[in-house]
mmCIF file of C-alpha atoms and ligand atoms in Angstrom:
data_model
loop_
_atom_site.group_PDB
_atom_site.id
_atom_site.type_symbol
_atom_site.label_atom_id
_atom_site.label_comp_id
_atom_site.label_asym_id
_atom_site.label_seq_id
_atom_site.Cartn_x
_atom_site.Cartn_y
_atom_site.Cartn_z
ATOM 1 C CA MET Q 1 142.043 63.618 -87.298
ATOM 2 C CA TYR Q 2 140.757 65.072 -90.566
ATOM 3 C CA LYS Q 3 138.493 64.286 -93.478
ATOM 4 C CA ILE Q 4 138.397 65.784 -96.979
ATOM 5 C CA ILE Q 5 135.339 68.007 -97.482
ATOM 6 C CA GLY Q 6 136.145 69.660 -100.808
ATOM 7 C CA THR Q 7 138.352 69.413 -103.877
ATOM 8 C CA GLY Q 8 139.211 71.824 -106.678
ATOM 9 C CA SER Q 9 141.589 72.167 -109.575
ATOM 10 C CA TYR Q 10 142.748 74.517 -112.283
ATOM 11 C CA LEU Q 11 144.530 74.118 -115.600
ATOM 12 C CA PRO Q 12 145.977 76.942 -117.699
ATOM 13 C CA SER Q 13 144.191 77.525 -121.002
ATOM 14 C CA ASN Q 14 147.161 76.760 -123.257
ATOM 15 C CA CYS Q 15 146.725 73.069 -124.194
ATOM 16 C CA LEU Q 16 149.362 71.390 -126.376
ATOM 17 C CA SER Q 17 148.815 67.998 -127.979
ATOM 18 C CA ASN Q 18 151.626 65.570 -128.767
ATOM 19 C CA GLU Q 19 151.228 66.657 -132.391
ATOM 20 C CA ASP Q 20 151.793 70.270 -131.357
ATOM 21 C CA LEU Q 21 155.055 69.326 -129.616
ATOM 22 C CA SER Q 22 156.245 67.303 -132.601
ATOM 23 C CA LYS Q 23 156.301 70.541 -134.620
ATOM 24 C CA PHE Q 24 159.285 71.818 -132.635
ATOM 25 C CA VAL Q 25 160.790 68.707 -130.966
ATOM 26 C CA ASP Q 26 161.944 65.492 -132.642
ATOM 27 C CA THR Q 27 159.128 63.315 -131.288
ATOM 28 C CA SER Q 28 155.805 61.805 -132.325
ATOM 29 C CA ASP Q 29 152.340 61.212 -130.944
ATOM 30 C CA SER Q 30 152.867 57.453 -131.225
ATOM 31 C CA TRP Q 31 156.152 57.488 -129.215
ATOM 32 C CA ILE Q 32 154.709 59.634 -126.419
ATOM 33 C CA THR Q 33 151.435 57.698 -126.288
ATOM 34 C CA ASP Q 34 153.072 54.247 -126.323
ATOM 35 C CA ARG Q 35 155.789 55.031 -123.776
ATOM 36 C CA THR Q 36 153.823 57.257 -121.386
ATOM 37 C CA GLY Q 37 150.080 57.348 -122.122
ATOM 38 C CA ILE Q 38 150.262 61.160 -122.392
ATOM 39 C CA LYS Q 39 148.145 62.781 -125.127
ATOM 40 C CA GLN Q 40 148.254 66.438 -124.116
ATOM 41 C CA ARG Q 41 149.469 68.860 -121.454
ATOM 42 C CA TYR Q 42 148.700 72.435 -120.352
ATOM 43 C CA PHE Q 43 151.383 75.119 -120.128
ATOM 44 C CA VAL Q 44 151.171 78.497 -118.408
ATOM 45 C CA LYS Q 45 151.617 81.647 -120.475
ATOM 46 C CA ASP Q 46 151.558 84.608 -118.129
ATOM 47 C CA GLU Q 47 150.401 82.898 -114.938
ATOM 48 C CA LEU Q 48 152.529 82.094 -111.899
ATOM 49 C CA THR Q 49 152.295 78.996 -109.733
ATOM 50 C CA SER Q 50 150.479 81.093 -107.088
ATOM 51 C CA ASP Q 51 147.841 82.057 -109.693
ATOM 52 C CA LEU Q 52 147.169 78.390 -110.443
ATOM 53 C CA ALA Q 53 147.113 77.603 -106.725
ATOM 54 C CA VAL Q 54 144.651 80.428 -105.985
ATOM 55 C CA LYS Q 55 142.194 79.168 -108.611
ATOM 56 C CA ALA Q 56 142.401 75.537 -107.451
ATOM 57 C CA GLY Q 57 142.246 76.576 -103.791
ATOM 58 C CA LEU Q 58 139.199 78.816 -104.218
ATOM 59 C CA ALA Q 59 137.424 76.068 -106.173
ATOM 60 C CA ALA Q 60 138.115 73.613 -103.346
ATOM 61 C CA LEU Q 61 136.878 76.110 -100.734
ATOM 62 C CA GLU Q 62 133.670 76.628 -102.706
ATOM 63 C CA ASN Q 63 133.218 72.862 -102.986
ATOM 64 C CA ALA Q 64 133.706 72.614 -99.206
ATOM 65 C CA ASN Q 65 131.341 75.530 -98.456
ATOM 66 C CA LEU Q 66 134.064 77.350 -96.529
ATOM 67 C CA THR Q 67 135.595 80.799 -96.926
ATOM 68 C CA ALA Q 68 139.288 81.676 -96.976
ATOM 69 C CA GLU Q 69 138.946 83.165 -93.483
ATOM 70 C CA ASP Q 70 137.902 79.741 -92.138
ATOM 71 C CA LEU Q 71 141.361 78.362 -92.896
ATOM 72 C CA ASP Q 72 143.933 77.842 -90.125
ATOM 73 C CA LEU Q 73 146.585 76.343 -92.387
ATOM 74 C CA ILE Q 74 147.663 76.467 -96.032
ATOM 75 C CA ILE Q 75 150.299 74.041 -97.277
ATOM 76 C CA ILE Q 76 151.412 74.322 -100.877
ATOM 77 C CA ALA Q 77 153.325 71.458 -102.400
ATOM 78 C CA THR Q 78 155.411 72.859 -105.231
ATOM 79 C CA THR Q 79 158.810 72.574 -106.816
ATOM 80 C CA THR Q 80 158.198 75.657 -108.958
ATOM 81 C CA PRO Q 81 157.514 78.440 -106.432
ATOM 82 C CA ASP Q 82 156.936 81.985 -107.723
ATOM 83 C CA LEU Q 83 160.031 83.152 -105.823
ATOM 84 C CA THR Q 84 162.790 81.541 -103.798
ATOM 85 C CA PHE Q 85 161.128 83.334 -100.893
ATOM 86 C CA PRO Q 86 158.598 84.163 -99.533
ATOM 87 C CA SER Q 87 156.700 80.908 -99.840
ATOM 88 C CA THR Q 88 154.067 80.522 -102.530
ATOM 89 C CA ALA Q 89 151.660 79.680 -99.680
ATOM 90 C CA SER Q 90 152.218 83.156 -98.182
ATOM 91 C CA ILE Q 91 151.522 84.743 -101.574
ATOM 92 C CA VAL Q 92 148.361 82.665 -101.935
ATOM 93 C CA GLN Q 93 147.259 83.700 -98.440
ATOM 94 C CA ARG Q 94 147.508 87.355 -99.492
ATOM 95 C CA LYS Q 95 145.703 86.762 -102.779
ATOM 96 C CA ILE Q 96 142.728 84.934 -101.218
ATOM 97 C CA GLY Q 97 142.605 86.786 -97.899
ATOM 98 C CA ALA Q 98 143.123 83.731 -95.690
ATOM 99 C CA VAL Q 99 144.244 85.984 -92.858
ATOM 100 C CA ASN Q 100 143.901 83.355 -90.116
ATOM 101 C CA ALA Q 101 146.046 80.698 -91.771
ATOM 102 C CA ALA Q 102 149.643 79.723 -91.067
ATOM 103 C CA CYS Q 103 151.264 79.151 -94.456
ATOM 104 C CA PHE Q 104 154.278 77.314 -95.815
ATOM 105 C CA ASP Q 105 155.472 75.342 -98.831
ATOM 106 C CA VAL Q 106 156.549 71.723 -99.036
ATOM 107 C CA GLN Q 107 159.256 70.761 -101.499
ATOM 108 C CA ALA Q 108 159.008 67.026 -102.083
ATOM 109 C CA VAL Q 109 158.663 67.276 -105.868
ATOM 110 C CA CYS Q 110 156.099 64.779 -107.266
ATOM 111 C CA SER Q 111 155.338 63.395 -103.788
ATOM 112 C CA GLY Q 112 154.618 66.863 -102.373
ATOM 113 C CA PHE Q 113 150.850 66.488 -102.066
ATOM 114 C CA ILE Q 114 151.215 63.210 -100.143
ATOM 115 C CA TYR Q 115 153.826 64.881 -97.929
ATOM 116 C CA GLY Q 116 151.339 67.720 -97.369
ATOM 117 C CA LEU Q 117 148.597 65.291 -96.332
ATOM 118 C CA SER Q 118 151.047 63.580 -94.006
ATOM 119 C CA ILE Q 119 152.295 66.815 -92.413
ATOM 120 C CA ALA Q 120 148.708 67.978 -91.894
ATOM 121 C CA GLU Q 121 148.090 64.844 -89.817
ATOM 122 C CA GLY Q 122 150.274 66.293 -87.036
ATOM 123 C CA PHE Q 123 148.437 69.631 -87.003
ATOM 124 C CA PHE Q 124 145.069 67.912 -86.648
ATOM 125 C CA ALA Q 125 146.302 65.315 -84.149
ATOM 126 C CA THR Q 126 147.557 68.104 -81.864
ATOM 127 C CA LYS Q 127 144.346 70.095 -82.444
ATOM 128 C CA LYS Q 128 146.252 73.114 -83.771
ATOM 129 C CA VAL Q 129 143.922 73.508 -86.748
ATOM 130 C CA LYS Q 130 140.283 72.941 -87.668
ATOM 131 C CA ASN Q 131 140.425 73.637 -91.412
ATOM 132 C CA ALA Q 132 143.377 73.274 -93.777
ATOM 133 C CA LEU Q 133 143.912 73.790 -97.482
ATOM 134 C CA ILE Q 134 146.467 71.528 -99.141
ATOM 135 C CA ILE Q 135 147.379 72.550 -102.685
ATOM 136 C CA GLY Q 136 149.676 70.938 -105.224
ATOM 137 C CA ALA Q 137 150.624 73.552 -107.838
ATOM 138 C CA GLU Q 138 153.285 73.538 -110.526
ATOM 139 C CA SER Q 139 154.551 75.476 -113.522
ATOM 140 C CA LEU Q 140 156.896 72.693 -114.608
ATOM 141 C CA SER Q 141 157.136 74.131 -118.109
ATOM 142 C CA LYS Q 142 159.505 76.748 -116.666
ATOM 143 C CA LEU Q 143 162.014 73.987 -115.852
ATOM 144 C CA LEU Q 144 161.908 72.269 -119.240
ATOM 145 C CA ASP Q 145 164.557 72.261 -121.936
ATOM 146 C CA PHE Q 146 162.469 72.220 -125.097
ATOM 147 C CA GLU Q 147 165.434 70.824 -127.010
ATOM 148 C CA ASP Q 148 165.562 67.717 -124.800
ATOM 149 C CA ARG Q 149 162.895 65.352 -126.111
ATOM 150 C CA THR Q 150 163.549 62.843 -123.317
ATOM 151 C CA THR Q 151 162.037 65.211 -120.729
ATOM 152 C CA CYS Q 152 160.075 68.064 -122.322
ATOM 153 C CA VAL Q 153 157.255 65.832 -123.582
ATOM 154 C CA LEU Q 154 156.554 64.409 -120.129
ATOM 155 C CA PHE Q 155 155.462 67.337 -117.995
ATOM 156 C CA GLY Q 156 152.600 69.811 -117.685
ATOM 157 C CA ASP Q 157 151.373 72.681 -115.514
ATOM 158 C CA GLY Q 158 148.333 72.884 -113.234
ATOM 159 C CA ALA Q 159 147.052 72.852 -109.682
ATOM 160 C CA GLY Q 160 144.773 70.758 -107.506
ATOM 161 C CA ALA Q 161 143.572 71.282 -103.956
ATOM 162 C CA ALA Q 162 141.788 69.611 -101.086
ATOM 163 C CA VAL Q 163 140.120 71.147 -98.030
ATOM 164 C CA LEU Q 164 140.621 69.160 -94.834
ATOM 165 C CA THR Q 165 138.489 69.600 -91.743
ATOM 166 C CA GLU Q 166 138.589 68.183 -88.244
ATOM 167 C CA LYS Q 167 136.514 65.022 -87.884
ATOM 168 C CA THR Q 168 133.693 64.891 -85.352
ATOM 169 C CA PRO Q 169 133.414 61.765 -83.171
ATOM 170 C CA GLU Q 170 130.463 60.629 -85.337
ATOM 171 C CA ASP Q 171 132.377 60.935 -88.643
ATOM 172 C CA THR Q 172 133.169 57.606 -90.249
ATOM 173 C CA SER Q 173 134.993 59.217 -93.211
ATOM 174 C CA GLY Q 174 138.548 60.477 -93.032
ATOM 175 C CA LEU Q 175 142.237 59.853 -93.215
ATOM 176 C CA ILE Q 176 143.276 56.330 -92.232
ATOM 177 C CA ARG Q 177 147.058 56.430 -92.569
ATOM 178 C CA THR Q 178 149.848 58.097 -94.525
ATOM 179 C CA SER Q 179 153.368 56.987 -95.277
ATOM 180 C CA ILE Q 180 156.291 59.101 -96.512
ATOM 181 C CA SER Q 181 159.869 58.073 -97.345
ATOM 182 C CA THR Q 182 163.013 59.425 -98.986
ATOM 183 C CA LYS Q 183 166.032 57.766 -100.585
ATOM 184 C CA GLY Q 184 168.495 60.635 -100.932
ATOM 185 C CA GLU Q 185 171.184 58.438 -102.455
ATOM 186 C CA PHE Q 186 169.352 58.734 -105.775
ATOM 187 C CA THR Q 187 169.183 62.544 -106.033
ATOM 188 C CA ASP Q 188 171.312 62.514 -109.199
ATOM 189 C CA LEU Q 189 168.868 60.403 -111.219
ATOM 190 C CA LEU Q 190 166.241 63.155 -111.449
ATOM 191 C CA LYS Q 191 167.138 66.787 -110.778
ATOM 192 C CA THR Q 192 167.523 70.283 -112.138
ATOM 193 C CA ASP Q 193 170.941 71.677 -112.987
ATOM 194 C CA GLY Q 194 170.306 75.030 -111.297
ATOM 195 C CA GLY Q 195 168.957 76.647 -108.148
ATOM 196 C CA PRO Q 196 170.096 79.293 -105.658
ATOM 197 C CA GLY Q 197 173.023 77.209 -104.381
ATOM 198 C CA LEU Q 198 174.443 76.728 -107.848
ATOM 199 C CA SER Q 199 173.421 79.583 -110.095
ATOM 200 C CA GLN Q 200 170.991 82.425 -110.548
ATOM 201 C CA SER Q 201 168.727 80.281 -112.714
ATOM 202 C CA ALA Q 202 166.457 77.462 -111.587
ATOM 203 C CA GLY Q 203 167.993 75.209 -114.250
ATOM 204 C CA VAL Q 204 166.226 72.553 -116.316
ATOM 205 C CA VAL Q 205 165.112 68.988 -115.631
ATOM 206 C CA HIS Q 206 167.495 66.090 -116.218
ATOM 207 C CA MET Q 207 166.319 62.520 -115.768
ATOM 208 C CA GLN Q 208 167.705 59.045 -116.231
ATOM 209 C CA GLY Q 209 164.278 57.794 -117.280
ATOM 210 C CA GLN Q 210 164.744 54.040 -117.227
ATOM 211 C CA GLU Q 211 166.392 54.055 -113.799
ATOM 212 C CA VAL Q 212 163.682 56.313 -112.383
ATOM 213 C CA PHE Q 213 161.032 54.062 -113.908
ATOM 214 C CA ARG Q 214 162.530 50.981 -112.231
ATOM 215 C CA HIS Q 215 162.711 52.617 -108.794
ATOM 216 C CA ALA Q 216 159.185 54.056 -109.159
ATOM 217 C CA VAL Q 217 157.670 50.651 -109.898
ATOM 218 C CA SER Q 218 159.356 48.822 -107.014
ATOM 219 C CA ASN Q 219 158.926 51.539 -104.366
ATOM 220 C CA LEU Q 220 155.293 52.265 -105.214
ATOM 221 C CA LYS Q 221 154.377 48.603 -104.954
ATOM 222 C CA LYS Q 222 156.046 48.418 -101.539
ATOM 223 C CA VAL Q 223 154.430 51.637 -100.266
ATOM 224 C CA CYS Q 224 150.945 50.465 -101.209
ATOM 225 C CA LEU Q 225 151.314 46.944 -99.821
ATOM 226 C CA ASP Q 226 152.882 48.251 -96.589
ATOM 227 C CA LEU Q 227 150.032 50.724 -96.050
ATOM 228 C CA LEU Q 228 147.456 47.957 -96.445
ATOM 229 C CA ALA Q 229 149.406 45.575 -94.206
ATOM 230 C CA LYS Q 230 149.762 48.163 -91.418
ATOM 231 C CA GLU Q 231 145.963 48.585 -91.373
ATOM 232 C CA GLY Q 232 145.244 44.846 -91.704
ATOM 233 C CA MET Q 233 143.505 45.589 -95.001
ATOM 234 C CA GLU Q 234 143.350 43.494 -98.181
ATOM 235 C CA LYS Q 235 143.927 44.576 -101.791
ATOM 236 C CA SER Q 236 140.221 43.926 -102.344
ATOM 237 C CA ASP Q 237 139.372 46.641 -99.777
ATOM 238 C CA ILE Q 238 140.606 49.343 -102.191
ATOM 239 C CA ASP Q 239 137.796 51.034 -104.118
ATOM 240 C CA PHE Q 240 140.016 53.512 -106.002
ATOM 241 C CA LEU Q 241 143.714 53.952 -106.629
ATOM 242 C CA ILE Q 242 144.636 57.602 -107.257
ATOM 243 C CA PRO Q 243 148.238 57.382 -108.404
ATOM 244 C CA HIS Q 244 150.778 60.037 -109.262
ATOM 245 C CA GLN Q 245 150.325 60.544 -112.994
ATOM 246 C CA ALA Q 246 153.827 60.199 -114.441
ATOM 247 C CA ASN Q 247 153.491 57.281 -116.813
ATOM 248 C CA LYS Q 248 150.572 54.963 -117.652
ATOM 249 C CA ARG Q 249 152.951 51.995 -117.596
ATOM 250 C CA ILE Q 250 153.978 52.769 -113.996
ATOM 251 C CA ILE Q 251 150.306 53.172 -113.028
ATOM 252 C CA ASP Q 252 149.443 49.831 -114.686
ATOM 253 C CA SER Q 253 152.243 48.118 -112.843
ATOM 254 C CA THR Q 254 151.015 49.385 -109.440
ATOM 255 C CA ALA Q 255 147.437 48.446 -110.342
ATOM 256 C CA LYS Q 256 148.612 44.952 -111.253
ATOM 257 C CA ALA Q 257 150.528 44.589 -107.980
ATOM 258 C CA LEU Q 258 147.292 45.512 -106.164
ATOM 259 C CA SER Q 259 145.118 43.229 -108.382
ATOM 260 C CA LEU Q 260 142.937 46.226 -109.328
ATOM 261 C CA THR Q 261 140.683 46.258 -112.387
ATOM 262 C CA PRO Q 262 140.899 49.377 -114.628
ATOM 263 C CA GLU Q 263 137.612 50.860 -113.286
ATOM 264 C CA LYS Q 264 139.282 51.193 -109.876
ATOM 265 C CA VAL Q 265 142.244 53.184 -111.175
ATOM 266 C CA ILE Q 266 141.969 56.936 -111.747
ATOM 267 C CA VAL Q 267 143.998 57.866 -114.831
ATOM 268 C CA THR Q 268 144.451 61.467 -115.964
ATOM 269 C CA VAL Q 269 147.999 61.284 -117.322
ATOM 270 C CA ASP Q 270 146.543 61.303 -120.851
ATOM 271 C CA LYS Q 271 144.870 64.680 -120.175
ATOM 272 C CA HIS Q 272 147.332 66.449 -117.855
ATOM 273 C CA ALA Q 273 150.763 64.761 -118.373
ATOM 274 C CA ASN Q 274 153.037 64.729 -115.317
ATOM 275 C CA THR Q 275 152.203 67.820 -113.269
ATOM 276 C CA SER Q 276 154.452 66.782 -110.365
ATOM 277 C CA ALA Q 277 152.934 67.810 -106.999
ATOM 278 C CA ALA Q 278 149.672 68.806 -108.724
ATOM 279 C CA SER Q 279 149.036 65.449 -110.325
ATOM 280 C CA ILE Q 280 147.276 63.644 -107.461
ATOM 281 C CA PRO Q 281 144.957 66.512 -106.428
ATOM 282 C CA LEU Q 282 144.156 67.147 -110.105
ATOM 283 C CA ALA Q 283 143.226 63.463 -110.510
ATOM 284 C CA LEU Q 284 141.327 63.486 -107.198
ATOM 285 C CA ASP Q 285 139.248 66.494 -108.224
ATOM 286 C CA TRP Q 286 138.652 65.114 -111.714
ATOM 287 C CA ALA Q 287 137.324 61.824 -110.287
ATOM 288 C CA ASN Q 288 135.311 63.614 -107.590
ATOM 289 C CA LYS Q 289 133.638 65.859 -110.184
ATOM 290 C CA GLN Q 290 132.876 62.764 -112.279
ATOM 291 C CA GLY Q 291 130.939 61.471 -109.242
ATOM 292 C CA LYS Q 292 133.122 58.379 -108.980
ATOM 293 C CA PHE Q 293 133.421 58.255 -105.188
ATOM 294 C CA LYS Q 294 130.665 57.339 -102.759
ATOM 295 C CA LYS Q 295 130.714 57.757 -99.003
ATOM 296 C CA GLY Q 296 132.742 55.040 -97.350
ATOM 297 C CA ASP Q 297 134.893 54.238 -100.403
ATOM 298 C CA ILE Q 298 138.525 53.410 -99.628
ATOM 299 C CA LEU Q 299 140.955 55.551 -101.651
ATOM 300 C CA LEU Q 300 144.644 54.774 -101.955
ATOM 301 C CA LEU Q 301 146.791 57.712 -103.109
ATOM 302 C CA GLU Q 302 150.450 57.157 -104.005
ATOM 303 C CA ALA Q 303 153.366 59.137 -105.420
ATOM 304 C CA PHE Q 304 157.011 58.818 -106.366
ATOM 305 C CA GLY Q 305 159.353 61.578 -107.471
ATOM 306 C CA ALA Q 306 162.749 63.210 -107.404
ATOM 307 C CA GLY Q 307 164.635 62.920 -104.156
ATOM 308 C CA PHE Q 308 163.712 60.085 -104.392
ATOM 309 C CA THR Q 309 160.627 60.901 -102.356
ATOM 310 C CA PHE Q 310 157.651 58.594 -102.239
ATOM 311 C CA GLY Q 311 154.614 57.859 -100.156
ATOM 312 C CA GLY Q 312 150.945 57.038 -99.944
ATOM 313 C CA ALA Q 313 147.724 57.850 -98.150
ATOM 314 C CA LEU Q 314 144.746 55.660 -97.312
ATOM 315 C CA ILE Q 315 141.536 57.648 -97.010
ATOM 316 C CA LYS Q 316 137.945 56.676 -96.312
ATOM 317 C CA TRP Q 317 135.779 58.957 -98.463
HETATM 318 O O1 UT7 E 401 157.380 62.068 -111.828
HETATM 319 C C1 UT7 E 401 158.646 61.695 -111.404
HETATM 320 C C2 UT7 E 401 158.925 60.309 -111.757
HETATM 321 N N1 UT7 E 401 159.211 60.202 -113.161
HETATM 322 C C3 UT7 E 401 158.926 59.074 -113.756
HETATM 323 O O2 UT7 E 401 158.349 58.221 -113.128
HETATM 324 C C4 UT7 E 401 159.386 58.849 -115.176
HETATM 325 C C5 UT7 E 401 159.980 57.458 -115.295
HETATM 326 N N2 UT7 E 401 160.488 57.137 -116.607
HETATM 327 C C6 UT7 E 401 159.706 56.985 -117.679
HETATM 328 O O3 UT7 E 401 158.523 57.213 -117.616
HETATM 329 C C7 UT7 E 401 160.308 56.456 -118.955
HETATM 330 O O4 UT7 E 401 161.618 55.993 -118.702
HETATM 331 C C8 UT7 E 401 160.338 57.517 -120.109
HETATM 332 C C9 UT7 E 401 158.936 57.758 -120.607
HETATM 333 C C10 UT7 E 401 160.966 58.792 -119.623
HETATM 334 C C11 UT7 E 401 161.163 56.978 -121.279
HETATM 335 O O5 UT7 E 401 160.638 55.741 -121.724
HETATM 336 P P1 UT7 E 401 161.626 54.517 -122.005
HETATM 337 O O6 UT7 E 401 160.800 53.412 -122.485
HETATM 338 O O7 UT7 E 401 162.416 54.296 -120.747
HETATM 339 O O8 UT7 E 401 162.501 55.062 -123.197
HETATM 340 P P2 UT7 E 401 164.088 55.270 -123.260
HETATM 341 O O9 UT7 E 401 164.502 56.392 -122.389
HETATM 342 O O10 UT7 E 401 164.738 53.942 -123.070
HETATM 343 O O11 UT7 E 401 164.271 55.693 -124.783
HETATM 344 C C12 UT7 E 401 164.012 54.773 -125.841
HETATM 345 C C13 UT7 E 401 164.289 55.463 -127.147
HETATM 346 C C14 UT7 E 401 165.647 56.125 -127.209
HETATM 347 O O12 UT7 E 401 166.145 55.953 -128.540
HETATM 348 P P3 UT7 E 401 167.254 54.822 -128.852
HETATM 349 O O13 UT7 E 401 168.417 55.170 -127.991
HETATM 350 O O14 UT7 E 401 166.618 53.528 -128.477
HETATM 351 O O15 UT7 E 401 167.475 55.009 -130.309
HETATM 352 C C15 UT7 E 401 165.340 57.586 -126.985
HETATM 353 O O16 UT7 E 401 166.293 58.436 -127.595
HETATM 354 O O17 UT7 E 401 163.326 56.498 -127.363
HETATM 355 C C16 UT7 E 401 164.011 57.723 -127.676
HETATM 356 N N3 UT7 E 401 163.234 58.836 -127.176
HETATM 357 C C17 UT7 E 401 162.273 59.456 -127.882
HETATM 358 N N4 UT7 E 401 161.809 59.266 -129.122
HETATM 359 C C18 UT7 E 401 160.815 60.055 -129.542
HETATM 360 C C19 UT7 E 401 163.313 59.411 -125.951
HETATM 361 N N5 UT7 E 401 162.400 60.397 -125.859
HETATM 362 C C20 UT7 E 401 161.755 60.442 -127.039
HETATM 363 C C21 UT7 E 401 160.708 61.246 -127.534
HETATM 364 N N6 UT7 E 401 160.276 61.009 -128.804
HETATM 365 N N7 UT7 E 401 160.122 62.208 -126.798
#
């Protein structure tokens, strides 16, 4: 199995506060802050998702003391690929020179990074890879209707990455368990209105916010409790919750269900907004760089997004 040996992230330079948005959308800092916890977000100008992914990926490789040529696998979780094909992972391979890596994208929207961690499990279990790079990267701003205040204030762009390496028999750190699920009956509650099957544009985001909120809260609680139960672990075993950063109220509700005090919950939604598949690795790297984790800490990662897709990962740091 694998352990995480490096993290990295990248945010575009164009930072917009809630105040900035309120100059061209009918919204306010107080509404966005009270309902979501978001204070600012970053939007790309000229960069593509692959550019964000390259910067986060290289930072993670540096943190892990590996080179691009050491990689056997690159998985990019994204719902905003540069092109319909080839995969953004193939483009990233070319840009960083990871010539030995098999590369593909995962499209599980906000749960994509967790899906990536879960898929990687199989590659390590069957000893097909020694080193993998899992990146969550998004340019969500390209799917936003800036006249729809119910969605455009919620999202941001960015990328986060983790380098995974095969555990040695002596390693006590590493992945404990992942869980991934989908409830396709709810695809209409959160979706774009475009894409290759429908039109020549990718469309824009539409969301029935309250319904999505309700499903997020109940499914995330279940995912987290099920993961603990399957490992015979208690809520008190969790050292840090690293949740998908969609809404501070959803994060608080999961933290409450797990009886976690605020110091144990990594919150970056105020700084990054909802960056979909990038949100967990961005939060992971932020907390790692803050020196929050110590060897042996138990991390619980969880995500919920369009699809509905959801899942979690228990990791010993
Ligand atoms: O990452 C994928 C998963 N996504 C999520 O988890 C998102 C889940 N949903 C949510 O986070 C919340 O439902 C939202 C933050 C999207 C919305 O919060 P809410 O408390 O559910 O608000 P609401 O949709 O019920 O809207 C309340 C009011 C409405 O006005 P009326 O009808 O009460 O007069 C909206 O028109 O707030 C209004 N409103 C806004 N006002 C100012 C909606 N958006 C805005 C806005 N600024 N940006």
